[in-house]
Amino acid sequence: MTSDAQSPLVTFVGADTGAWQIERMSVLAGEPIGEAKRLDIQRGVSGPVSCSWALRGAVSHVRYTTREESSNLNAVQPPLGRVEAVCGALIPIRKSAAWWALAQDERRAIYEERSHHTRIGLEYLPRIARKLHHSRDLGEPFDFLTWFEFAPEHAPAFNDLLVRLRDSEEWRYVDREIDIRVRLVG
Ligand code: HEM
């Protein structure tokens, strides 16, 4: 593997080795993926590895965030890699053809005006650190790879956040979702 800290490309690898131990995998919608013991997060262009699955995404620009929301997020969002944040969640998500058939303004209206994704999410910051990776344009099986880090005492809050988001209009367009919980083992 070549590792390049500056690259927008990230590969989440489910295998026998990796810094994160996979504690459980729940399929919320659609097809499952294979079992794996560990999760390894590789930056840059990865070479072939022996693994159960390798999911690729790229850090990209925001699509729906307004200037005001961006300022609000920047004021409170924590970085990844905090020492106390030993709990992680990788949640790969695919949205339906109906979602992608909508225009940008219609998607924004569902995402924020009607589902309040950013407004709800902001309530959980700075407890939860997050990173969104886009996969759709890479021809991957999921559209997004969402990654979260938090301290063990904030796991209940994270679960509460998930209940609220999954209950929203936006989530009616989610047709594949797997919730992979991991713990840092070094
Ligand atoms: C921790 C609090 C959270 C905050 C502050 C937050 C914030 C955001 C923001 C600002 C965006 C929009 C980026 C853009 O403008 O393109 C976004 C997108 C997204 N978030 Fe969250 N989020 C949070 C939690 C979550 C959770 C728990 C999930 C998954 C279960 C999730 C899944 C997604 C997905 C899939 C997108 C892409 C939506 C799309 O482009 O259609 N988010 N989030």
Short mmCIF file of C-alpha atoms and ligand atoms in Angstrom, two decimals:
data_model
loop_
_atom_site.label_atom_id
_atom_site.label_comp_id
_atom_site.label_asym_id
_atom_site.label_seq_id
_atom_site.Cartn_x
_atom_site.Cartn_y
_atom_site.Cartn_z
CA MET A 1 0.00 0.00 0.00
CA THR A 2 1.11 3.57 -0.63
CA SER A 3 0.08 5.94 2.09
CA ASP A 4 -0.40 9.60 1.32
CA ALA A 5 -1.75 11.77 4.13
CA GLN A 6 -2.68 14.54 1.64
CA SER A 7 -4.74 12.30 -0.65
CA PRO A 8 -8.54 12.70 -0.56
CA LEU A 9 -8.87 8.94 -1.16
CA VAL A 10 -9.56 6.71 1.84
CA THR A 11 -10.03 2.92 1.88
CA PHE A 12 -11.82 1.20 4.76
CA VAL A 13 -10.57 -2.39 4.81
CA GLY A 14 -12.30 -5.24 6.67
CA ALA A 15 -9.69 -7.93 7.29
CA ASP A 16 -7.82 -9.89 9.99
CA THR A 17 -5.57 -6.95 10.80
CA GLY A 18 -6.12 -3.26 11.46
CA ALA A 19 -6.11 -0.75 14.30
CA TRP A 20 -9.87 -1.03 14.96
CA GLN A 21 -11.53 -4.17 16.29
CA ILE A 22 -14.97 -4.78 14.78
CA GLU A 23 -17.37 -5.27 17.68
CA ARG A 24 -20.60 -5.63 15.72
CA MET A 25 -22.13 -5.13 12.31
CA SER A 26 -25.85 -4.43 11.88
CA VAL A 27 -27.52 -4.43 8.50
CA LEU A 28 -30.23 -1.74 8.55
CA ALA A 29 -31.15 -1.98 4.86
CA GLY A 30 -30.06 -3.88 1.77
CA GLU A 31 -27.37 -6.48 1.24
CA PRO A 32 -24.87 -7.35 4.00
CA ILE A 33 -21.10 -7.34 3.53
CA GLY A 34 -18.69 -10.09 4.64
CA GLU A 35 -17.63 -10.72 8.22
CA ALA A 36 -14.27 -9.32 9.34
CA LYS A 37 -12.35 -9.09 12.64
CA ARG A 38 -10.59 -5.77 12.16
CA LEU A 39 -10.96 -2.48 10.31
CA ASP A 40 -7.95 -0.76 8.78
CA ILE A 41 -8.20 2.79 7.45
CA GLN A 42 -5.78 3.43 4.60
CA ARG A 43 -5.14 6.83 3.10
CA GLY A 44 -4.02 7.36 -0.48
CA VAL A 45 -4.02 4.76 -3.23
CA SER A 46 -4.07 1.27 -1.75
CA GLY A 47 -2.54 -1.77 -3.35
CA PRO A 48 -4.18 -5.23 -3.31
CA VAL A 49 -4.61 -6.69 0.16
CA SER A 50 -6.11 -9.90 1.43
CA CYS A 51 -9.40 -8.76 2.91
CA SER A 52 -13.08 -9.47 3.32
CA TRP A 53 -14.02 -6.08 1.85
CA ALA A 54 -12.43 -2.79 0.84
CA LEU A 55 -14.68 0.26 0.60
CA ARG A 56 -13.31 3.35 -1.10
CA GLY A 57 -14.34 6.97 -0.79
CA ALA A 58 -13.01 10.47 -1.25
CA VAL A 59 -13.19 13.50 0.99
CA SER A 60 -14.93 16.11 -1.13
CA HIS A 61 -16.55 19.54 -1.07
CA VAL A 62 -19.86 20.16 0.69
CA ARG A 63 -23.07 20.05 -1.38
CA TYR A 64 -25.84 21.31 0.88
CA THR A 65 -24.18 23.32 3.65
CA THR A 66 -24.87 27.06 3.83
CA ARG A 67 -22.29 29.62 4.97
CA GLU A 68 -24.07 29.99 8.31
CA GLU A 69 -24.21 26.22 8.88
CA SER A 70 -20.58 25.94 7.88
CA SER A 71 -19.60 28.59 10.46
CA ASN A 72 -21.68 26.85 13.13
CA LEU A 73 -19.99 23.52 12.34
CA ASN A 74 -16.50 25.02 12.27
CA ALA A 75 -17.07 26.57 15.71
CA VAL A 76 -17.72 23.22 17.42
CA GLN A 77 -16.61 20.25 15.33
CA PRO A 78 -13.71 18.33 16.85
CA PRO A 79 -10.86 16.71 14.89
CA LEU A 80 -10.53 12.97 14.33
CA GLY A 81 -7.94 11.14 16.41
CA ARG A 82 -8.71 12.49 19.90
CA VAL A 83 -7.09 10.20 22.50
CA GLU A 84 -10.35 9.61 24.39
CA ALA A 85 -12.31 8.79 21.21
CA VAL A 86 -11.64 5.03 21.16
CA CYS A 87 -15.10 4.13 19.82
CA GLY A 88 -15.71 4.35 16.08
CA ALA A 89 -18.57 3.77 13.68
CA LEU A 90 -18.28 3.18 9.94
CA ILE A 91 -21.72 3.51 8.36
CA PRO A 92 -21.73 2.94 4.59
CA ILE A 93 -24.91 4.30 2.99
CA ARG A 94 -26.53 4.09 -0.43
CA LYS A 95 -29.44 6.28 -1.49
CA SER A 96 -32.12 5.20 -3.94
CA ALA A 97 -32.53 6.07 -7.62
CA ALA A 98 -35.46 8.30 -6.55
CA TRP A 99 -33.06 10.44 -4.48
CA TRP A 100 -30.57 10.83 -7.31
CA ALA A 101 -33.38 11.72 -9.74
CA LEU A 102 -34.18 14.81 -7.63
CA ALA A 103 -32.71 18.24 -8.39
CA GLN A 104 -30.13 19.75 -6.01
CA ASP A 105 -32.65 22.18 -4.47
CA GLU A 106 -35.15 19.37 -3.85
CA ARG A 107 -32.48 17.26 -2.15
CA ARG A 108 -31.39 20.19 0.03
CA ALA A 109 -35.04 20.79 1.05
CA ILE A 110 -35.43 17.17 2.17
CA TYR A 111 -31.98 16.97 3.77
CA GLU A 112 -32.17 20.13 5.87
CA GLU A 113 -35.44 22.08 5.68
CA ARG A 114 -37.56 18.95 6.31
CA SER A 115 -35.16 16.47 7.97
CA HIS A 116 -32.90 18.97 9.84
CA HIS A 117 -29.83 16.76 9.35
CA THR A 118 -27.22 19.43 10.12
CA ARG A 119 -29.31 21.09 12.85
CA ILE A 120 -29.84 17.77 14.66
CA GLY A 121 -26.22 16.69 14.12
CA LEU A 122 -24.90 19.95 15.58
CA GLU A 123 -26.56 19.13 18.92
CA TYR A 124 -24.14 16.20 19.29
CA LEU A 125 -20.96 18.18 18.66
CA PRO A 126 -18.26 18.30 19.96
CA ARG A 127 -18.92 14.84 21.46
CA ILE A 128 -18.88 13.18 18.05
CA ALA A 129 -16.11 13.70 15.48
CA ARG A 130 -17.14 12.95 11.88
CA LYS A 131 -15.84 12.62 8.33
CA LEU A 132 -17.91 12.14 5.19
CA HIS A 133 -16.47 10.28 2.19
CA HIS A 134 -18.15 10.25 -1.23
CA SER A 135 -18.11 6.94 -3.11
CA ARG A 136 -20.84 7.17 -5.75
CA ASP A 137 -18.67 8.68 -8.48
CA LEU A 138 -16.01 6.00 -7.88
CA GLY A 139 -18.45 3.26 -8.96
CA GLU A 140 -18.50 1.82 -5.44
CA PRO A 141 -21.33 -0.29 -3.91
CA PHE A 142 -22.23 2.55 -1.48
CA ASP A 143 -22.74 6.26 -2.18
CA PHE A 144 -21.24 7.46 1.11
CA LEU A 145 -18.87 6.13 3.76
CA THR A 146 -19.62 7.96 6.99
CA TRP A 147 -17.07 7.72 9.81
CA PHE A 148 -17.50 8.79 13.45
CA GLU A 149 -15.28 8.78 16.56
CA PHE A 150 -16.37 9.30 20.16
CA ALA A 151 -15.50 8.44 23.76
CA PRO A 152 -17.27 5.38 25.27
CA GLU A 153 -19.46 7.57 27.49
CA HIS A 154 -20.91 9.24 24.41
CA ALA A 155 -22.04 6.02 22.72
CA PRO A 156 -25.64 6.44 24.05
CA ALA A 157 -25.79 9.97 22.60
CA PHE A 158 -24.54 8.66 19.25
CA ASN A 159 -27.24 5.97 19.27
CA ASP A 160 -29.85 8.61 20.09
CA LEU A 161 -28.65 10.69 17.12
CA LEU A 162 -29.02 7.66 14.83
CA VAL A 163 -32.61 7.06 15.95
CA ARG A 164 -33.49 10.67 15.12
CA LEU A 165 -31.80 10.70 11.70
CA ARG A 166 -33.21 7.31 10.69
CA ASP A 167 -36.68 8.56 11.53
CA SER A 168 -36.36 11.48 9.10
CA GLU A 169 -37.72 11.96 5.58
CA GLU A 170 -34.14 11.87 4.25
CA TRP A 171 -33.75 8.27 5.44
CA ARG A 172 -36.73 7.11 3.33
CA TYR A 173 -34.26 7.40 0.45
CA VAL A 174 -31.62 5.20 2.11
CA ASP A 175 -31.82 1.75 0.51
CA ARG A 176 -28.59 0.24 1.83
CA GLU A 177 -27.06 0.91 5.25
CA ILE A 178 -24.71 -1.07 7.48
CA ASP A 179 -23.74 0.09 10.97
CA ILE A 180 -20.22 -1.16 11.81
CA ARG A 181 -19.08 -0.46 15.37
CA VAL A 182 -15.39 -0.60 16.16
CA ARG A 183 -13.01 -0.01 19.05
CA LEU A 184 -9.43 1.21 18.83
CA VAL A 185 -6.95 -1.50 19.80
CA GLY A 186 -3.81 0.16 18.43
C1 HEM B 1 -22.50 13.81 14.33
C2 HEM B 1 -23.35 14.73 13.89
C3 HEM B 1 -23.52 14.99 12.42
C4 HEM B 1 -23.32 16.16 11.80
C5 HEM B 1 -22.92 17.48 12.46
C6 HEM B 1 -23.56 15.95 10.39
C7 HEM B 1 -23.42 16.92 9.42
C8 HEM B 1 -23.51 16.70 8.08
C9 HEM B 1 -23.35 17.71 7.09
C10 HEM B 1 -23.04 19.18 7.36
C11 HEM B 1 -23.53 17.13 5.88
C12 HEM B 1 -23.63 17.82 4.53
C13 HEM B 1 -22.39 17.91 3.75
C14 HEM B 1 -22.73 18.65 2.46
O1 HEM B 1 -23.13 19.84 2.53
O2 HEM B 1 -22.58 18.05 1.38
C15 HEM B 1 -23.78 15.73 6.11
C16 HEM B 1 -23.99 14.81 5.13
C17 HEM B 1 -24.22 13.47 5.36
N1 HEM B 1 -24.31 12.86 6.57
FE1 HEM B 1 -24.21 13.76 8.37
N2 HEM B 1 -23.92 14.65 10.18
C18 HEM B 1 -23.89 14.02 11.39
C19 HEM B 1 -24.20 12.69 11.62
C20 HEM B 1 -24.47 11.77 10.65
C21 HEM B 1 -24.76 10.37 10.88
C22 HEM B 1 -24.80 9.71 12.27
C23 HEM B 1 -24.91 9.78 9.66
C24 HEM B 1 -25.18 8.33 9.30
C25 HEM B 1 -25.91 7.50 10.00
C26 HEM B 1 -24.73 10.80 8.67
C27 HEM B 1 -24.79 10.58 7.31
C28 HEM B 1 -24.60 11.54 6.36
C29 HEM B 1 -24.67 11.28 4.93
C30 HEM B 1 -24.95 9.95 4.25
C31 HEM B 1 -24.44 12.49 4.31
C32 HEM B 1 -24.43 12.76 2.80
C33 HEM B 1 -25.83 13.17 2.41
C34 HEM B 1 -25.95 13.45 0.93
O3 HEM B 1 -25.06 14.08 0.34
O4 HEM B 1 -26.97 13.02 0.35
N3 HEM B 1 -24.50 11.99 9.29
N4 HEM B 1 -23.79 15.51 7.45
#
